PDB file of N, CA and C in Angstrom:
ATOM      1  N   MET A   1      -6.011 -16.597  50.707  1.00  0.00           N
ATOM      2  CA  MET A   1      -5.169 -17.180  50.262  1.00  0.00           C
ATOM      3  C   MET A   1      -4.125 -15.829  51.228  1.00  0.00           C
ATOM      4  N   LYS A   2      -3.125 -16.274  51.055  1.00  0.00           N
ATOM      5  CA  LYS A   2      -2.266 -15.380  52.407  1.00  0.00           C
ATOM      6  C   LYS A   2      -2.026 -14.722  51.778  1.00  0.00           C
ATOM      7  N   GLY A   3      -1.386 -13.483  52.431  1.00  0.00           N
ATOM      8  CA  GLY A   3      -1.084 -12.186  52.271  1.00  0.00           C
ATOM      9  C   GLY A   3      -0.552 -11.096  53.266  1.00  0.00           C
ATOM     10  N   TYR A   4      -0.268  -9.779  52.840  1.00  0.00           N
ATOM     11  CA  TYR A   4       0.253  -8.653  53.104  1.00  0.00           C
ATOM     12  C   TYR A   4      -1.123  -7.636  53.191  1.00  0.00           C
ATOM     13  N   ALA A   5      -1.502  -7.320  54.207  1.00  0.00           N
ATOM     14  CA  ALA A   5      -2.091  -5.847  54.290  1.00  0.00           C
ATOM     15  C   ALA A   5      -1.564  -4.759  54.451  1.00  0.00           C
ATOM     16  N   TYR A   6      -1.606  -3.564  54.351  1.00  0.00           N
ATOM     17  CA  TYR A   6      -0.956  -2.324  54.239  1.00  0.00           C
ATOM     18  C   TYR A   6      -2.201  -1.004  53.617  1.00  0.00           C
ATOM     19  N   LEU A   7      -1.779  -0.071  53.815  1.00  0.00           N
ATOM     20  CA  LEU A   7      -2.366   1.555  53.555  1.00  0.00           C
ATOM     21  C   LEU A   7      -1.599   1.842  52.591  1.00  0.00           C
ATOM     22  N   ASP A   8      -2.054   2.133  50.931  1.00  0.00           N
ATOM     23  CA  ASP A   8      -1.324   2.767  50.157  1.00  0.00           C
ATOM     24  C   ASP A   8      -1.397   4.170  50.623  1.00  0.00           C
ATOM     25  N   LYS A   9      -0.552   4.907  49.361  1.00  0.00           N
ATOM     26  CA  LYS A   9      -0.199   6.309  49.574  1.00  0.00           C
ATOM     27  C   LYS A   9      -1.765   6.903  49.985  1.00  0.00           C
ATOM     28  N   TYR A  10      -2.715   6.683  49.144  1.00  0.00           N
ATOM     29  CA  TYR A  10      -4.037   7.128  49.169  1.00  0.00           C
ATOM     30  C   TYR A  10      -4.942   7.018  50.180  1.00  0.00           C
ATOM     31  N   GLY A  11      -4.440   5.922  51.555  1.00  0.00           N
ATOM     32  CA  GLY A  11      -5.043   5.520  52.410  1.00  0.00           C
ATOM     33  C   GLY A  11      -6.184   4.862  52.140  1.00  0.00           C
ATOM     34  N   ILE A  12      -5.931   3.894  51.421  1.00  0.00           N
ATOM     35  CA  ILE A  12      -6.846   2.654  50.908  1.00  0.00           C
ATOM     36  C   ILE A  12      -6.647   1.167  51.389  1.00  0.00           C
ATOM     37  N   LEU A  13      -7.190   0.338  51.984  1.00  0.00           N
ATOM     38  CA  LEU A  13      -6.315  -0.537  52.356  1.00  0.00           C
ATOM     39  C   LEU A  13      -6.532  -1.953  51.718  1.00  0.00           C
ATOM     40  N   HIS A  14      -5.337  -2.088  51.280  1.00  0.00           N
ATOM     41  CA  HIS A  14      -4.972  -3.303  50.391  1.00  0.00           C
ATOM     42  C   HIS A  14      -4.549  -4.664  50.780  1.00  0.00           C
ATOM     43  N   CYS A  15      -4.127  -5.688  50.009  1.00  0.00           N
ATOM     44  CA  CYS A  15      -3.534  -6.973  50.370  1.00  0.00           C
ATOM     45  C   CYS A  15      -2.427  -6.833  49.446  1.00  0.00           C
ATOM     46  N   ASN A  16      -1.819  -7.944  49.366  1.00  0.00           N
ATOM     47  CA  ASN A  16      -1.123  -8.492  48.205  1.00  0.00           C
ATOM     48  C   ASN A  16      -0.251  -9.796  49.010  1.00  0.00           C
ATOM     49  N   SER A  17      -0.029 -10.574  48.180  1.00  0.00           N
ATOM     50  CA  SER A  17       0.683 -11.933  48.128  1.00  0.00           C
ATOM     51  C   SER A  17       2.000 -11.643  48.241  1.00  0.00           C
ATOM     52  N   SER A  18       2.598 -10.580  47.532  1.00  0.00           N
ATOM     53  CA  SER A  18       3.930 -10.534  47.786  1.00  0.00           C
ATOM     54  C   SER A  18       4.454  -9.352  48.722  1.00  0.00           C
ATOM     55  N   LYS A  19       5.578 -10.044  49.606  1.00  0.00           N
ATOM     56  CA  LYS A  19       5.836  -9.295  50.828  1.00  0.00           C
ATOM     57  C   LYS A  19       6.571  -7.979  50.252  1.00  0.00           C
ATOM     58  N   ASP A  20       7.200  -7.969  49.384  1.00  0.00           N
ATOM     59  CA  ASP A  20       8.348  -7.494  48.841  1.00  0.00           C
ATOM     60  C   ASP A  20       7.388  -6.218  48.152  1.00  0.00           C
ATOM     61  N   THR A  21       6.180  -6.369  47.222  1.00  0.00           N
ATOM     62  CA  THR A  21       5.408  -5.368  47.003  1.00  0.00           C
ATOM     63  C   THR A  21       4.193  -4.645  48.023  1.00  0.00           C
ATOM     64  N   ALA A  22       3.897  -5.414  49.049  1.00  0.00           N
ATOM     65  CA  ALA A  22       3.095  -4.638  49.656  1.00  0.00           C
ATOM     66  C   ALA A  22       4.422  -3.815  50.786  1.00  0.00           C
ATOM     67  N   ILE A  23       5.736  -4.097  51.188  1.00  0.00           N
ATOM     68  CA  ILE A  23       6.436  -3.408  51.476  1.00  0.00           C
ATOM     69  C   ILE A  23       6.828  -1.717  50.710  1.00  0.00           C
ATOM     70  N   LYS A  24       6.910  -2.326  49.385  1.00  0.00           N
ATOM     71  CA  LYS A  24       7.078  -1.088  48.914  1.00  0.00           C
ATOM     72  C   LYS A  24       5.833  -0.171  48.431  1.00  0.00           C
ATOM     73  N   SER A  25       4.694  -0.905  48.753  1.00  0.00           N
ATOM     74  CA  SER A  25       3.190   0.198  48.086  1.00  0.00           C
ATOM     75  C   SER A  25       2.941   0.690  49.630  1.00  0.00           C
ATOM     76  N   ALA A  26       3.588  -0.047  51.120  1.00  0.00           N
ATOM     77  CA  ALA A  26       2.685   0.651  52.162  1.00  0.00           C
ATOM     78  C   ALA A  26       3.448   2.030  52.111  1.00  0.00           C
ATOM     79  N   LYS A  27       2.382   3.180  52.114  1.00  0.00           N
ATOM     80  CA  LYS A  27       2.650   4.537  52.520  1.00  0.00           C
ATOM     81  C   LYS A  27       3.360   4.648  53.934  1.00  0.00           C
ATOM     82  N   ASN A  28       2.701   4.079  54.834  1.00  0.00           N
ATOM     83  CA  ASN A  28       3.637   4.078  56.541  1.00  0.00           C
ATOM     84  C   ASN A  28       4.754   2.983  56.860  1.00  0.00           C
ATOM     85  N   GLY A  29       4.735   2.199  56.092  1.00  0.00           N
ATOM     86  CA  GLY A  29       5.897   1.229  56.041  1.00  0.00           C
ATOM     87  C   GLY A  29       5.365   0.065  57.012  1.00  0.00           C
ATOM     88  N   LYS A  30       3.854   0.162  57.300  1.00  0.00           N
ATOM     89  CA  LYS A  30       3.275  -0.965  57.839  1.00  0.00           C
ATOM     90  C   LYS A  30       2.854  -2.234  57.265  1.00  0.00           C
ATOM     91  N   ILE A  31       3.398  -3.181  57.296  1.00  0.00           N
ATOM     92  CA  ILE A  31       2.405  -4.312  56.476  1.00  0.00           C
ATOM     93  C   ILE A  31       1.865  -5.454  57.721  1.00  0.00           C
ATOM     94  N   ILE A  32       1.095  -6.077  57.360  1.00  0.00           N
ATOM     95  CA  ILE A  32       0.725  -6.864  58.494  1.00  0.00           C
ATOM     96  C   ILE A  32       0.162  -8.537  58.173  1.00  0.00           C
ATOM     97  N   PRO A  33       1.032  -9.466  58.154  1.00  0.00           N
ATOM     98  CA  PRO A  33       0.549 -10.981  57.454  1.00  0.00           C
ATOM     99  C   PRO A  33      -1.357 -10.989  57.787  1.00  0.00           C
ATOM    100  N   THR A  34      -1.652 -11.653  56.447  1.00  0.00           N
ATOM    101  CA  THR A  34      -3.297 -11.913  56.794  1.00  0.00           C
ATOM    102  C   THR A  34      -3.791 -13.243  55.714  1.00  0.00           C
ATOM    103  N   ASP A  35      -4.852 -13.368  56.215  1.00  0.00           N
ATOM    104  CA  ASP A  35      -4.807 -14.935  55.231  1.00  0.00           C
ATOM    105  C   ASP A  35      -6.553 -14.288  54.906  1.00  0.00           C
ATOM    106  N   LEU A  36      -6.464 -13.508  54.365  1.00  0.00           N
ATOM    107  CA  LEU A  36      -8.106 -12.558  53.699  1.00  0.00           C
ATOM    108  C   LEU A  36      -7.532 -11.772  52.501  1.00  0.00           C
ATOM    109  N   CYS A  37      -6.191 -11.628  51.688  1.00  0.00           N
ATOM    110  CA  CYS A  37      -5.987 -11.646  50.895  1.00  0.00           C
ATOM    111  C   CYS A  37      -6.880 -12.142  49.745  1.00  0.00           C
ATOM    112  N   ASP A  38      -7.549 -11.290  48.557  1.00  0.00           N
ATOM    113  CA  ASP A  38      -7.976 -12.085  47.248  1.00  0.00           C
ATOM    114  C   ASP A  38      -6.859 -11.595  46.309  1.00  0.00           C
ATOM    115  N   ASP A  39      -7.042 -12.288  45.152  1.00  0.00           N
ATOM    116  CA  ASP A  39      -6.459 -12.011  44.181  1.00  0.00           C
ATOM    117  C   ASP A  39      -6.222 -10.646  43.515  1.00  0.00           C
ATOM    118  N   GLY A  40      -7.414  -9.415  43.856  1.00  0.00           N
ATOM    119  CA  GLY A  40      -7.586  -8.723  43.054  1.00  0.00           C
ATOM    120  C   GLY A  40      -6.612  -7.099  43.990  1.00  0.00           C
ATOM    121  N   GLY A  41      -6.094  -7.733  45.385  1.00  0.00           N
ATOM    122  CA  GLY A  41      -5.302  -6.734  46.081  1.00  0.00           C
ATOM    123  C   GLY A  41      -6.301  -6.252  46.876  1.00  0.00           C
ATOM    124  N   TYR A  42      -7.287  -6.546  47.265  1.00  0.00           N
ATOM    125  CA  TYR A  42      -8.259  -6.453  48.316  1.00  0.00           C
ATOM    126  C   TYR A  42      -8.235  -7.108  49.475  1.00  0.00           C
ATOM    127  N   LEU A  43      -9.150  -7.204  50.610  1.00  0.00           N
ATOM    128  CA  LEU A  43      -9.212  -7.931  51.430  1.00  0.00           C
ATOM    129  C   LEU A  43     -10.963  -8.671  51.503  1.00  0.00           C
ATOM    130  N   ASP A  44     -11.304  -9.984  51.571  1.00  0.00           N
ATOM    131  CA  ASP A  44     -12.263 -10.647  51.825  1.00  0.00           C
ATOM    132  C   ASP A  44     -12.309 -11.204  52.588  1.00  0.00           C
ATOM    133  N   GLU A  45     -14.002 -11.162  53.182  1.00  0.00           N
ATOM    134  CA  GLU A  45     -13.784 -11.244  54.657  1.00  0.00           C
ATOM    135  C   GLU A  45     -15.406 -12.014  54.280  1.00  0.00           C
ATOM    136  N   ASN A  46     -15.888 -12.987  54.715  1.00  0.00           N
ATOM    137  CA  ASN A  46     -17.139 -13.450  54.614  1.00  0.00           C
ATOM    138  C   ASN A  46     -18.149 -13.598  53.222  1.00  0.00           C
ATOM    139  N   GLY A  47     -16.949 -13.930  52.608  1.00  0.00           N
ATOM    140  CA  GLY A  47     -17.343 -14.285  51.545  1.00  0.00           C
ATOM    141  C   GLY A  47     -17.339 -12.906  49.928  1.00  0.00           C
ATOM    142  N   MET A  48     -16.924 -11.449  50.996  1.00  0.00           N
ATOM    143  CA  MET A  48     -17.306 -10.444  50.185  1.00  0.00           C
ATOM    144  C   MET A  48     -16.006  -9.664  50.459  1.00  0.00           C
ATOM    145  N   ASN A  49     -15.793  -8.921  48.799  1.00  0.00           N
ATOM    146  CA  ASN A  49     -14.898  -8.112  48.983  1.00  0.00           C
ATOM    147  C   ASN A  49     -14.679  -6.575  50.040  1.00  0.00           C
ATOM    148  N   VAL A  50     -14.116  -6.517  51.101  1.00  0.00           N
ATOM    149  CA  VAL A  50     -14.168  -5.496  51.760  1.00  0.00           C
ATOM    150  C   VAL A  50     -13.218  -4.555  51.608  1.00  0.00           C
ATOM    151  N   PHE A  51     -13.695  -3.025  51.658  1.00  0.00           N
ATOM    152  CA  PHE A  51     -12.722  -1.622  51.312  1.00  0.00           C
ATOM    153  C   PHE A  51     -12.980  -0.587  52.189  1.00  0.00           C
ATOM    154  N   ILE A  52     -11.799  -0.335  52.406  1.00  0.00           N
ATOM    155  CA  ILE A  52     -11.388   1.114  53.653  1.00  0.00           C
ATOM    156  C   ILE A  52     -10.915   2.044  52.975  1.00  0.00           C
ATOM    157  N   ASN A  53     -11.250   3.271  52.877  1.00  0.00           N
ATOM    158  CA  ASN A  53     -10.503   4.505  52.656  1.00  0.00           C
ATOM    159  C   ASN A  53     -10.256   5.227  53.839  1.00  0.00           C
ATOM    160  N   THR A  54      -8.988   5.383  54.386  1.00  0.00           N
ATOM    161  CA  THR A  54      -8.532   6.098  55.960  1.00  0.00           C
ATOM    162  C   THR A  54      -9.038   7.569  55.566  1.00  0.00           C
ATOM    163  N   TYR A  55      -8.750   8.246  54.152  1.00  0.00           N
ATOM    164  CA  TYR A  55      -8.337   9.448  54.183  1.00  0.00           C
ATOM    165  C   TYR A  55     -10.283  10.115  54.109  1.00  0.00           C
ATOM    166  N   GLU A  56     -11.023   9.490  53.345  1.00  0.00           N
ATOM    167  CA  GLU A  56     -12.260   9.412  53.721  1.00  0.00           C
ATOM    168  C   GLU A  56     -13.228   8.946  54.600  1.00  0.00           C
ATOM    169  N   LYS A  57     -12.633   7.830  55.167  1.00  0.00           N
ATOM    170  CA  LYS A  57     -13.284   7.548  56.371  1.00  0.00           C
ATOM    171  C   LYS A  57     -14.652   7.007  55.919  1.00  0.00           C
ATOM    172  N   THR A  58     -14.511   6.007  54.576  1.00  0.00           N
ATOM    173  CA  THR A  58     -15.335   5.280  53.941  1.00  0.00           C
ATOM    174  C   THR A  58     -14.860   3.682  54.524  1.00  0.00           C
ATOM    175  N   PHE A  59     -16.279   2.765  54.693  1.00  0.00           N
ATOM    176  CA  PHE A  59     -16.616   1.693  54.490  1.00  0.00           C
ATOM    177  C   PHE A  59     -17.285   1.046  53.881  1.00  0.00           C
ATOM    178  N   SER A  60     -16.880   0.086  52.962  1.00  0.00           N
ATOM    179  CA  SER A  60     -17.907  -0.769  52.088  1.00  0.00           C
ATOM    180  C   SER A  60     -17.291  -2.403  51.820  1.00  0.00           C
ATOM    181  N   HIS A  61     -18.396  -2.675  51.015  1.00  0.00           N
ATOM    182  CA  HIS A  61     -18.191  -4.362  50.708  1.00  0.00           C
ATOM    183  C   HIS A  61     -18.938  -4.082  49.846  1.00  0.00           C
ATOM    184  N   GLY A  62     -18.495  -5.215  48.790  1.00  0.00           N
ATOM    185  CA  GLY A  62     -19.164  -5.823  47.712  1.00  0.00           C
ATOM    186  C   GLY A  62     -18.853  -7.094  47.004  1.00  0.00           C
ATOM    187  N   LYS A  63     -19.128  -7.268  45.742  1.00  0.00           N
ATOM    188  CA  LYS A  63     -18.731  -8.657  45.401  1.00  0.00           C
ATOM    189  C   LYS A  63     -17.511  -8.525  43.936  1.00  0.00           C
ATOM    190  N   ASN A  64     -16.909  -9.039  43.469  1.00  0.00           N
ATOM    191  CA  ASN A  64     -15.625  -8.200  42.577  1.00  0.00           C
ATOM    192  C   ASN A  64     -15.180  -7.386  42.492  1.00  0.00           C
ATOM    193  N   SER A  65     -14.734  -7.033  44.011  1.00  0.00           N
ATOM    194  CA  SER A  65     -14.254  -5.622  44.093  1.00  0.00           C
ATOM    195  C   SER A  65     -15.277  -4.736  43.460  1.00  0.00           C
ATOM    196  N   ASN A  66     -16.022  -4.748  43.133  1.00  0.00           N
ATOM    197  CA  ASN A  66     -17.372  -3.718  43.411  1.00  0.00           C
ATOM    198  C   ASN A  66     -17.924  -3.319  44.854  1.00  0.00           C
ATOM    199  N   LYS A  67     -17.354  -2.008  44.986  1.00  0.00           N
ATOM    200  CA  LYS A  67     -17.733  -1.166  45.920  1.00  0.00           C
ATOM    201  C   LYS A  67     -19.325  -0.553  45.827  1.00  0.00           C
ATOM    202  N   ASP A  68     -20.203  -2.116  46.554  1.00  0.00           N
ATOM    203  CA  ASP A  68     -21.934  -1.566  46.115  1.00  0.00           C
ATOM    204  C   ASP A  68     -22.387  -0.923  47.585  1.00  0.00           C
ATOM    205  N   CYS A  69     -21.823  -1.185  48.490  1.00  0.00           N
ATOM    206  CA  CYS A  69     -22.370  -0.900  49.918  1.00  0.00           C
ATOM    207  C   CYS A  69     -21.583  -0.444  50.671  1.00  0.00           C
ATOM    208  N   GLU A  70     -22.018   0.985  51.071  1.00  0.00           N
ATOM    209  CA  GLU A  70     -21.385   1.460  51.946  1.00  0.00           C
ATOM    210  C   GLU A  70     -21.860   1.451  53.022  1.00  0.00           C
ATOM    211  N   LEU A  71     -20.848   1.424  54.353  1.00  0.00           N
ATOM    212  CA  LEU A  71     -21.726   0.725  55.401  1.00  0.00           C
ATOM    213  C   LEU A  71     -20.820   1.744  56.953  1.00  0.00           C
ATOM    214  N   SER A  72     -21.493   2.229  57.897  1.00  0.00           N
ATOM    215  CA  SER A  72     -21.365   2.986  58.962  1.00  0.00           C
ATOM    216  C   SER A  72     -19.876   2.125  59.534  1.00  0.00           C
ATOM    217  N   GLU A  73     -19.229   2.622  60.237  1.00  0.00           N
ATOM    218  CA  GLU A  73     -17.815   2.145  60.705  1.00  0.00           C
ATOM    219  C   GLU A  73     -18.532   1.259  61.109  1.00  0.00           C
ATOM    220  N   THR A  74     -19.396   1.517  62.567  1.00  0.00           N
ATOM    221  CA  THR A  74     -19.657   0.496  63.416  1.00  0.00           C
ATOM    222  C   THR A  74     -20.041  -1.087  62.965  1.00  0.00           C
ATOM    223  N   GLU A  75     -20.722  -0.534  62.073  1.00  0.00           N
ATOM    224  CA  GLU A  75     -21.490  -1.586  60.989  1.00  0.00           C
ATOM    225  C   GLU A  75     -20.565  -2.564  60.325  1.00  0.00           C
ATOM    226  N   PHE A  76     -19.503  -1.692  59.510  1.00  0.00           N
ATOM    227  CA  PHE A  76     -18.200  -2.309  59.316  1.00  0.00           C
ATOM    228  C   PHE A  76     -17.495  -3.716  60.305  1.00  0.00           C
ATOM    229  N   ALA A  77     -17.113  -2.639  61.362  1.00  0.00           N
ATOM    230  CA  ALA A  77     -16.659  -3.742  62.397  1.00  0.00           C
ATOM    231  C   ALA A  77     -17.341  -4.437  62.764  1.00  0.00           C
ATOM    232  N   ARG A  78     -18.397  -4.296  62.770  1.00  0.00           N
ATOM    233  CA  ARG A  78     -19.219  -5.914  63.423  1.00  0.00           C
ATOM    234  C   ARG A  78     -19.420  -6.923  62.258  1.00  0.00           C
ATOM    235  N   ARG A  79     -19.644  -6.271  60.935  1.00  0.00           N
ATOM    236  CA  ARG A  79     -20.082  -7.523  59.956  1.00  0.00           C
ATOM    237  C   ARG A  79     -18.674  -8.110  59.899  1.00  0.00           C
ATOM    238  N   TYR A  80     -17.266  -7.158  59.603  1.00  0.00           N
ATOM    239  CA  TYR A  80     -16.026  -7.324  59.158  1.00  0.00           C
ATOM    240  C   TYR A  80     -14.795  -7.275  60.560  1.00  0.00           C
ATOM    241  N   PRO A  81     -15.301  -8.257  61.324  1.00  0.00           N
ATOM    242  CA  PRO A  81     -13.964  -7.744  62.247  1.00  0.00           C
ATOM    243  C   PRO A  81     -12.356  -8.420  62.243  1.00  0.00           C
ATOM    244  N   LYS A  82     -12.290  -9.167  61.255  1.00  0.00           N
ATOM    245  CA  LYS A  82     -11.177  -9.630  60.533  1.00  0.00           C
ATOM    246  C   LYS A  82     -10.312  -8.131  60.372  1.00  0.00           C
ATOM    247  N   THR A  83     -10.926  -7.706  59.464  1.00  0.00           N
ATOM    248  CA  THR A  83     -10.605  -6.818  58.524  1.00  0.00           C
ATOM    249  C   THR A  83     -10.421  -5.469  59.013  1.00  0.00           C
ATOM    250  N   TYR A  84     -11.760  -4.747  59.796  1.00  0.00           N
ATOM    251  CA  TYR A  84     -11.547  -3.735  60.800  1.00  0.00           C
ATOM    252  C   TYR A  84     -10.611  -4.401  61.680  1.00  0.00           C
ATOM    253  N   ALA A  85      -9.916  -5.064  62.390  1.00  0.00           N
ATOM    254  CA  ALA A  85      -8.415  -5.670  63.353  1.00  0.00           C
ATOM    255  C   ALA A  85      -7.316  -4.796  62.583  1.00  0.00           C
ATOM    256  N   LEU A  86      -7.526  -5.453  61.631  1.00  0.00           N
ATOM    257  CA  LEU A  86      -6.209  -5.260  60.660  1.00  0.00           C
ATOM    258  C   LEU A  86      -6.301  -3.595  59.944  1.00  0.00           C
ATOM    259  N   TYR A  87      -7.381  -3.081  59.982  1.00  0.00           N
ATOM    260  CA  TYR A  87      -7.175  -1.620  59.595  1.00  0.00           C
ATOM    261  C   TYR A  87      -6.817  -0.736  61.050  1.00  0.00           C
ATOM    262  N   MET A  88      -7.297  -1.130  62.112  1.00  0.00           N
ATOM    263  CA  MET A  88      -6.700  -0.900  63.309  1.00  0.00           C
ATOM    264  C   MET A  88      -5.590  -0.496  63.663  1.00  0.00           C
ATOM    265  N   LYS A  89      -5.198  -1.467  63.079  1.00  0.00           N
ATOM    266  CA  LYS A  89      -3.578  -2.021  63.620  1.00  0.00           C
ATOM    267  C   LYS A  89      -2.335  -0.861  62.020  1.00  0.00           C
ATOM    268  N   LEU A  90      -2.940  -0.774  61.217  1.00  0.00           N
ATOM    269  CA  LEU A  90      -2.504  -0.073  60.263  1.00  0.00           C
ATOM    270  C   LEU A  90      -2.478   1.128  60.578  1.00  0.00           C
ATOM    271  N   ILE A  91      -3.329   1.918  61.195  1.00  0.00           N
ATOM    272  CA  ILE A  91      -3.813   3.271  60.784  1.00  0.00           C
ATOM    273  C   ILE A  91      -2.593   4.181  61.788  1.00  0.00           C
TER     274      ILE A  91
END
């Protein structure tokens, strides 16, 4: 699904199909169009929901919005390069 990636006020990477919602929710005002948006407000890459918390520097993935498996930043970047590239543009 197409949408807009952004970092919320808690530093969590989210995605929303509404540009207006993304603009209102983006703490630093940055949004980036993406085709990785799922319908739950997160990003989906390679069949997994992916999660980044910039304040805590945590990177994880899971199914159905469950953060089942935490990864190192290096491993996350290797497995989910599109999401990681969005993160680097948003920070």
